[in-house]
Coordinates of C-alpha atoms in Angstrom, one line a residue:
Chain P
M1 CA 6.2 4.0 -41.9
T2 CA 7.4 7.1 -39.4
S3 CA 5.8 8.7 -36.5
D4 CA 5.3 11.9 -39.1
E5 CA 3.2 10.0 -42.2
M6 CA 1.2 8.2 -39.2
T7 CA 0.2 11.6 -37.7
D8 CA -0.5 12.6 -41.2
R9 CA -2.5 9.4 -42.4
I10 CA -4.9 10.3 -38.8
R11 CA -5.4 13.8 -40.4
A12 CA -6.2 13.5 -43.6
A13 CA -8.6 10.8 -42.1
F14 CA -9.3 12.8 -39.5
P15 CA -10.0 16.7 -40.5
Q16 CA -12.3 17.5 -37.8
A17 CA -11.0 15.5 -34.9
I18 CA -7.7 16.7 -34.3
T19 CA -7.4 19.9 -32.4
G20 CA -4.0 20.1 -31.2
Q21 CA -0.4 18.8 -32.5
N22 CA 2.7 18.5 -30.4
R23 CA 5.5 17.2 -30.8
F24 CA 8.6 17.6 -28.5
R25 CA 12.1 15.3 -28.0
D26 CA 10.7 13.2 -31.1
E27 CA 7.4 12.6 -29.9
T28 CA 4.2 13.2 -31.4
S29 CA 1.2 13.9 -29.1
L30 CA -2.4 14.2 -30.8
S31 CA -5.2 16.2 -28.8
I32 CA -8.2 14.7 -30.6
Q33 CA -12.1 15.2 -30.0
P34 CA -14.1 13.0 -27.2
D35 CA -16.8 12.3 -29.5
S36 CA -13.6 10.9 -31.9
I37 CA -11.6 9.6 -29.6
R38 CA -13.1 5.8 -30.1
V39 CA -12.3 5.8 -33.9
V40 CA -9.1 7.4 -34.5
C41 CA -8.1 4.9 -31.5
E42 CA -10.2 1.3 -34.2
F43 CA -7.9 3.6 -37.0
C44 CA -4.7 3.6 -35.3
K45 CA -5.4 -0.5 -34.2
S46 CA -6.5 -1.9 -37.8
T47 CA -5.4 0.2 -40.2
L48 CA -1.9 2.1 -38.4
G49 CA -0.7 -1.0 -37.0
F50 CA -0.8 0.5 -33.4
N51 CA -0.9 -2.9 -31.9
Y52 CA 0.0 -1.8 -28.3
L53 CA -1.0 -0.2 -25.3
I54 CA 0.9 0.8 -23.6
D55 CA -0.6 3.1 -20.9
V56 CA -4.4 5.1 -19.8
S57 CA -3.3 8.2 -17.4
S58 CA -6.0 10.3 -17.1
V59 CA -5.0 13.9 -16.2
D60 CA -6.8 16.4 -13.2
H61 CA -6.7 20.0 -14.2
F62 CA -8.6 20.9 -11.7
G63 CA -10.6 24.7 -11.8
E64 CA -9.9 24.2 -16.4
E65 CA -13.3 23.5 -17.8
P66 CA -12.6 20.4 -19.5
R67 CA -11.2 20.4 -15.6
Y68 CA -9.9 15.8 -16.8
E69 CA -7.6 14.9 -19.7
V70 CA -7.0 11.2 -20.7
V71 CA -3.7 10.3 -22.4
Y72 CA -3.4 7.4 -25.0
E73 CA 0.6 5.7 -24.5
L74 CA 0.6 3.2 -28.3
Y75 CA 2.9 1.8 -29.5
S76 CA 3.6 -0.4 -33.2
M77 CA 6.0 -3.5 -32.6
R78 CA 6.4 -3.6 -36.7
D79 CA 6.9 0.3 -36.9
A80 CA 8.5 1.2 -33.2
V81 CA 7.0 4.2 -33.4
H82 CA 5.2 6.0 -30.3
L83 CA 2.4 7.7 -30.7
R84 CA 0.7 9.8 -27.2
L85 CA -3.8 10.9 -28.1
K86 CA -4.6 13.5 -25.8
T87 CA -8.7 13.9 -25.0
T88 CA -10.7 15.8 -22.4
V89 CA -13.4 14.6 -20.3
S90 CA -15.4 17.4 -18.7
E91 CA -16.8 17.8 -15.1
D92 CA -20.4 17.2 -15.6
D93 CA -20.4 13.9 -17.8
A94 CA -16.9 12.5 -16.7
R95 CA -17.3 9.7 -19.9
I96 CA -15.6 8.8 -21.9
P97 CA -15.6 5.5 -24.1
S98 CA -14.0 2.5 -23.3
V99 CA -11.3 1.0 -26.3
A100 CA -10.9 -2.4 -22.9
D101 CA -11.6 -4.2 -26.8
L102 CA -9.3 -3.6 -29.6
W103 CA -6.6 -3.1 -26.9
P104 CA -6.9 -5.5 -23.8
T105 CA -4.5 -4.6 -21.6
A106 CA -6.9 -1.2 -21.6
D107 CA -9.1 -3.1 -18.7
W108 CA -7.4 -2.3 -16.1
H109 CA -5.7 0.5 -17.4
E110 CA -9.4 2.3 -18.0
R111 CA -10.6 0.9 -14.3
E112 CA -7.3 1.9 -12.0
A113 CA -8.6 5.6 -14.4
Y114 CA -12.3 5.0 -12.8
D115 CA -11.4 4.1 -9.2
M116 CA -8.5 7.3 -8.6
M117 CA -9.9 9.7 -10.9
G118 CA -13.5 9.1 -11.3
I119 CA -14.0 9.0 -15.5
T120 CA -15.7 6.0 -16.9
F121 CA -15.4 4.1 -19.4
T122 CA -19.1 3.2 -21.0
G123 CA -18.9 -0.2 -23.2
H124 CA -16.0 -1.3 -20.6
P125 CA -16.8 -5.2 -19.2
D126 CA -15.8 -5.2 -16.2
L127 CA -15.6 -1.4 -14.4
R128 CA -14.9 -2.3 -10.9
R129 CA -12.8 0.2 -8.2
I130 CA -8.8 -1.9 -8.6
L131 CA -7.2 -0.4 -6.3
M132 CA -9.8 0.9 -3.7
W133 CA -12.7 -1.9 -2.7
D134 CA -15.7 -1.8 -3.8
G135 CA -18.5 1.0 -2.1
Y136 CA -15.1 4.2 -0.7
P137 CA -17.0 6.7 -1.4
Y138 CA -14.0 8.5 -3.0
H139 CA -11.9 9.6 -5.7
P140 CA -8.5 9.9 -3.9
L141 CA -6.4 11.1 -7.0
R142 CA -8.8 14.1 -7.5
K143 CA -7.0 17.2 -7.0
D144 CA -9.4 18.1 -4.2
F145 CA -9.1 15.7 -2.2
P146 CA -6.5 16.0 0.7
L147 CA -3.1 13.5 0.9
Q148 CA -4.6 12.7 4.6
G149 CA -7.7 10.7 3.4
K150 CA -11.6 11.1 4.2
P151 CA -12.8 9.2 7.0
S152 CA -14.5 6.5 5.6
E153 CA -16.5 2.9 7.1
M154 CA -17.7 0.5 5.0
P155 CA -19.0 -2.3 8.8
G156 CA -17.2 -5.5 7.6
V157 CA -15.2 -4.6 4.2
A158 CA -12.9 -1.4 5.0
F159 CA -12.6 1.9 6.5
T160 CA -10.4 4.9 6.5
E161 CA -9.2 7.8 8.4
V162 CA -7.3 11.3 8.8
A163 CA -3.7 10.8 9.0
P164 CA -1.8 12.9 11.2
L165 CA 0.3 14.7 8.9
A166 CA 3.0 16.3 11.9
G167 CA 4.6 18.7 10.3
G168 CA 3.9 17.5 6.5
P169 CA 2.6 16.7 4.1
F170 CA 6.6 16.5 2.7
V171 CA 5.9 17.3 -1.0
T172 CA 7.0 19.7 -3.6
I173 CA 4.6 22.9 -2.9
P174 CA 5.2 25.3 -5.6
T175 CA 7.1 27.8 -4.6
D176 CA 10.9 30.6 -5.9
G177 CA 12.4 29.4 -3.2
T178 CA 15.8 27.3 -3.5
T179 CA 15.3 23.7 -3.2
Q180 CA 15.6 23.7 0.7
V181 CA 12.6 25.7 0.2
R182 CA 10.7 23.9 -1.9
E183 CA 11.0 20.5 -0.6
P184 CA 11.4 21.1 3.5
R185 CA 12.0 18.3 6.1
A186 CA 8.9 19.5 8.2
R187 CA 6.3 22.2 7.6
H188 CA 3.1 22.5 8.9
A189 CA -0.5 21.3 6.5
G190 CA -1.8 24.6 4.6
E191 CA 1.9 26.9 5.6
L192 CA 3.7 28.1 2.5
P193 CA 7.1 29.0 3.2
T194 CA 9.1 32.1 1.6
R195 CA 11.7 32.0 0.8
E196 CA 12.8 34.7 3.6
K197 CA 10.9 32.8 6.6
F198 CA 13.5 29.3 5.2
L199 CA 16.2 31.9 5.6
S200 CA 14.9 33.4 8.9
E201 CA 15.1 30.3 10.5
P202 CA 18.0 28.4 12.1
Chain F
M1 CA 12.8 -9.1 38.8
S2 CA 11.0 -9.1 41.6
N3 CA 7.4 -9.6 39.0
S4 CA 9.1 -12.6 37.1
L5 CA 8.8 -15.8 37.7
S6 CA 12.3 -17.9 37.3
P7 CA 11.7 -22.2 36.9
V8 CA 14.2 -23.1 39.7
A9 CA 15.6 -26.6 38.2
Y10 CA 17.3 -29.3 40.0
D11 CA 18.7 -32.6 38.4
G12 CA 20.2 -33.9 41.0
K13 CA 22.3 -37.9 39.6
I14 CA 21.3 -38.8 42.6
E15 CA 17.5 -38.7 43.2
G16 CA 16.4 -39.2 39.1
N17 CA 15.2 -37.2 37.1
V18 CA 12.4 -34.8 39.3
I19 CA 12.3 -30.6 39.3
F20 CA 11.0 -28.4 41.1
T21 CA 9.8 -25.0 39.6
Q22 CA 6.5 -23.0 39.5
V23 CA 3.5 -24.3 36.8
D24 CA 3.6 -20.2 36.0
A25 CA 7.0 -20.1 35.4
A26 CA 7.5 -23.4 33.5
I27 CA 4.7 -23.0 30.9
N28 CA 5.8 -19.0 30.5
W29 CA 9.4 -20.8 30.0
M30 CA 7.6 -23.8 27.6
R31 CA 5.6 -21.0 25.0
S32 CA 8.8 -17.8 25.3
N33 CA 10.8 -21.1 23.5
S34 CA 8.7 -22.7 21.1
L35 CA 6.7 -19.7 19.5
W36 CA 5.1 -20.0 16.1
P37 CA 5.3 -16.5 14.1
M38 CA 2.7 -16.1 11.9
P39 CA 4.7 -13.9 8.9
M40 CA 2.1 -11.2 8.3
G41 CA 4.3 -10.4 5.1
L42 CA 3.0 -7.4 3.3
A43 CA 6.2 -5.1 2.2
C44 CA 10.1 -5.5 2.1
C45 CA 10.1 -6.2 6.0
A46 CA 8.6 -9.0 4.8
I47 CA 12.2 -9.3 3.0
E48 CA 14.2 -8.6 5.8
L49 CA 12.2 -11.6 7.5
M50 CA 13.0 -14.2 5.3
A51 CA 17.1 -12.8 5.9
A52 CA 16.5 -13.5 10.0
S53 CA 15.1 -17.3 9.5
S54 CA 17.8 -17.8 6.5
S55 CA 20.9 -19.0 7.8
R56 CA 23.0 -16.6 8.2
F57 CA 20.4 -14.9 11.0
D58 CA 19.2 -18.2 11.8
I59 CA 15.6 -17.5 14.0
S60 CA 15.5 -21.3 14.9
R61 CA 18.2 -19.8 17.6
F62 CA 15.1 -18.4 19.6
G63 CA 13.1 -21.4 18.9
A64 CA 11.1 -19.5 16.2
E65 CA 11.8 -21.3 13.1
V66 CA 8.4 -22.7 12.6
M67 CA 6.8 -20.0 10.0
R68 CA 3.0 -21.1 10.1
F69 CA 0.9 -20.0 7.8
S70 CA -2.0 -20.9 9.3
P71 CA -3.6 -18.9 11.6
R72 CA -5.0 -21.4 14.1
Q73 CA -0.9 -23.3 14.4
S74 CA 0.9 -19.7 15.7
D75 CA 0.9 -17.9 18.2
V76 CA 2.7 -14.9 17.3
M77 CA 1.8 -12.2 14.4
I78 CA 4.4 -10.3 12.8
V79 CA 3.1 -7.6 11.2
A80 CA 6.1 -7.0 8.7
G81 CA 5.1 -4.2 6.7
T82 CA 2.4 -1.4 5.6
V83 CA -0.9 -2.5 6.2
T84 CA -2.8 -0.8 4.0
Y85 CA -7.3 0.0 4.4
K86 CA -7.4 -2.2 1.9
M87 CA -5.9 -5.2 4.1
A88 CA -6.4 -4.0 7.4
L89 CA -9.9 -6.0 8.0
A90 CA -7.7 -8.9 7.1
V91 CA -5.2 -8.6 9.5
K92 CA -8.3 -8.5 11.9
R93 CA -10.0 -11.3 10.9
I94 CA -6.2 -13.9 10.8
W95 CA -5.3 -12.6 14.4
D96 CA -9.1 -13.4 15.3
Q97 CA -8.3 -16.4 13.8
M98 CA -5.5 -17.7 16.2
P99 CA -6.0 -19.4 19.3
E100 CA -5.0 -17.9 22.5
P101 CA -2.1 -17.2 24.1
K102 CA -1.0 -14.8 21.4
W103 CA 1.4 -12.3 21.1
C104 CA 2.1 -9.6 18.3
I105 CA 4.5 -7.8 16.8
A106 CA 5.2 -5.1 15.0
M107 CA 7.7 -5.0 13.0
G108 CA 9.9 -2.3 11.0
A109 CA 8.0 2.0 10.5
C110 CA 5.2 1.1 8.5
A111 CA 3.0 -1.2 11.0
S112 CA 4.0 0.5 14.4
S113 CA 2.9 4.1 12.9
G114 CA 2.1 4.0 9.4
G115 CA 5.1 4.7 8.8
M116 CA 5.8 7.8 5.7
Y117 CA 3.1 6.8 4.7
R118 CA 1.4 9.7 5.4
S119 CA -2.1 9.0 3.4
Y120 CA -5.5 8.1 3.1
A121 CA -4.8 4.4 2.0
V122 CA -2.8 2.9 4.8
L123 CA -3.3 2.2 8.2
Q124 CA -1.5 4.8 10.5
G125 CA 0.0 1.6 13.0
I126 CA -1.5 -1.9 13.5
D127 CA -2.2 -1.4 17.3
H128 CA -5.3 1.0 16.2
L129 CA -7.0 -3.1 15.3
I130 CA -4.8 -5.8 17.3
P131 CA -3.1 -4.7 20.9
V132 CA 0.6 -5.1 19.7
D133 CA 4.2 -6.3 22.0
V134 CA 6.5 -6.0 20.7
Y135 CA 7.2 -2.5 18.2
I136 CA 10.4 -2.7 17.0
S137 CA 12.0 0.3 15.2
G138 CA 13.6 0.8 11.1
C139 CA 12.8 1.1 7.3
P140 CA 13.1 -1.9 6.7
P141 CA 14.8 -2.9 10.6
R142 CA 17.7 -5.4 10.4
P143 CA 16.9 -9.3 11.3
E144 CA 19.0 -8.6 13.9
A145 CA 16.2 -5.8 15.3
L146 CA 13.8 -8.8 15.2
L147 CA 16.2 -10.8 16.7
D148 CA 16.3 -8.8 19.2
G149 CA 12.3 -8.4 19.9
L150 CA 11.5 -11.6 19.9
M151 CA 13.7 -12.0 22.9
R152 CA 12.0 -9.2 24.5
L153 CA 8.8 -11.0 23.8
Q154 CA 10.0 -13.7 25.2
K155 CA 11.2 -11.7 28.2
K156 CA 7.6 -10.5 28.7
I157 CA 6.2 -14.4 28.4
M158 CA 8.7 -14.8 31.6
T159 CA 6.9 -12.2 33.4
E160 CA 3.1 -13.6 32.5
H161 CA 1.1 -15.2 35.0
A162 CA -0.9 -17.1 32.9
L163 CA -2.4 -19.6 35.4
V164 CA -3.9 -17.0 37.2
D165 CA -5.1 -15.1 34.2
Q166 CA -7.3 -18.2 33.2
K167 CA -8.7 -18.3 35.9
K168 CA -9.7 -15.2 36.6
E169 CA -10.6 -15.1 33.0
L170 CA -13.0 -18.5 33.4
L171 CA -14.6 -17.1 36.7
E172 CA -15.5 -14.0 34.8
S173 CA -16.9 -15.3 32.5
L174 CA -19.1 -17.5 34.5

C-alpha cells in the first residue's frame, strides 16, 4: 500500500475524525480530533500495519488555543511508508490518551513530553519525569519558561539556580536582519537587535 | 619560593642511606607524586581524560595513573564534563565520601563555569558545590592541558603545611 491509499482508508474509516491533511515533500500529515487519536492509532497499528512508532513529540503554540500539539511519526516496516498524525491538546485540560500499550517505544517518548511540556498521557503505565527529577516544579520546554531557568529546591535530591546569561541568550531571534543580526555573538537579555543597530556597531 | 617546602636529601655512600628533610616536605612529596584520581567523567572531557591515561600522553609519568572508581581510595577528583543539576548532588556525595586530604580539578569549561550551557539544566561551575584547586580551560582541554593542571596541583600540594594544618584542625576540634 502507498501512503495515499493508507490515508484514504483512514478517511473512509473515520470521516469525522480528520480535520486536515497536508502533503509536503512526499510526507503526509493528518490532523486528528483529540478524542479520536486513540482509535485512529489502533486502526493504524492493527489494520494498516504501522508496526513502528518513530517518535512522539509535542509542540507549544504559546498564545493560541488549543495551546499544545502532539505529533506521532508512524512507519510501516512492511510497506516502507511514513505517516504523521497530529492532534491538539488544550491548556486547560492537558490530557491525551496514551499509546504505550500499542507501541512500547511510546513509553519513554510520552514520559519526555510529560516532563518537558506537561502533557498528561492517561493510561500510561509509568508516567514519571524522564529527564528532570521527580518533584521538579516546572516544564522547561514550554515557551513561557525562561532559558536561564528558575530557582527551585528539593533538599537531598537536586536544586536549580538562574543561569547568568551574560550577553546572551545565544539563540536565533526572529528579525528581518542578516545572519549577524539574527544570530549575534552577544546581546543583552530582552533586547531585540535591528539592522540599524548592527550596522552602527563597529 | 619562600612559601614552598623543598625536600633536602643527602644520600651519602659512607654514612649509609640517611636522608635529612622536613616531615611536611616528605609527606607532600609522597602525596603529590602518588595522586589517585577519582575520574568524574560526565561528558566529552572524559574522552580526553582517557586519552591522557593512554600510552601517547601517559599520565602515569606523573604518578596519577591509578584511576580509582571508588571514592574511598582516591584523593583527587577530576570533574571532567558538564555537571547537570540532576548529577550535581551525586558528585557532591562522591566528593564527601573521599577521605582527606583531597583535591579537585575542574577539567574544561563546563566543570569550571557551566561552559556554553547557560541553561536551566546545568550547574554553572562545580565550585558552587565543592572547593576546586585547579581549573583547566578548554572545550575540551587537550591531554597536555590536563597534565599541566596536574603538575600545577602537584606544585600546590608541595606548598601545603600538612602537619601544622592537621594540628590546628585537631586543636580546633578539641
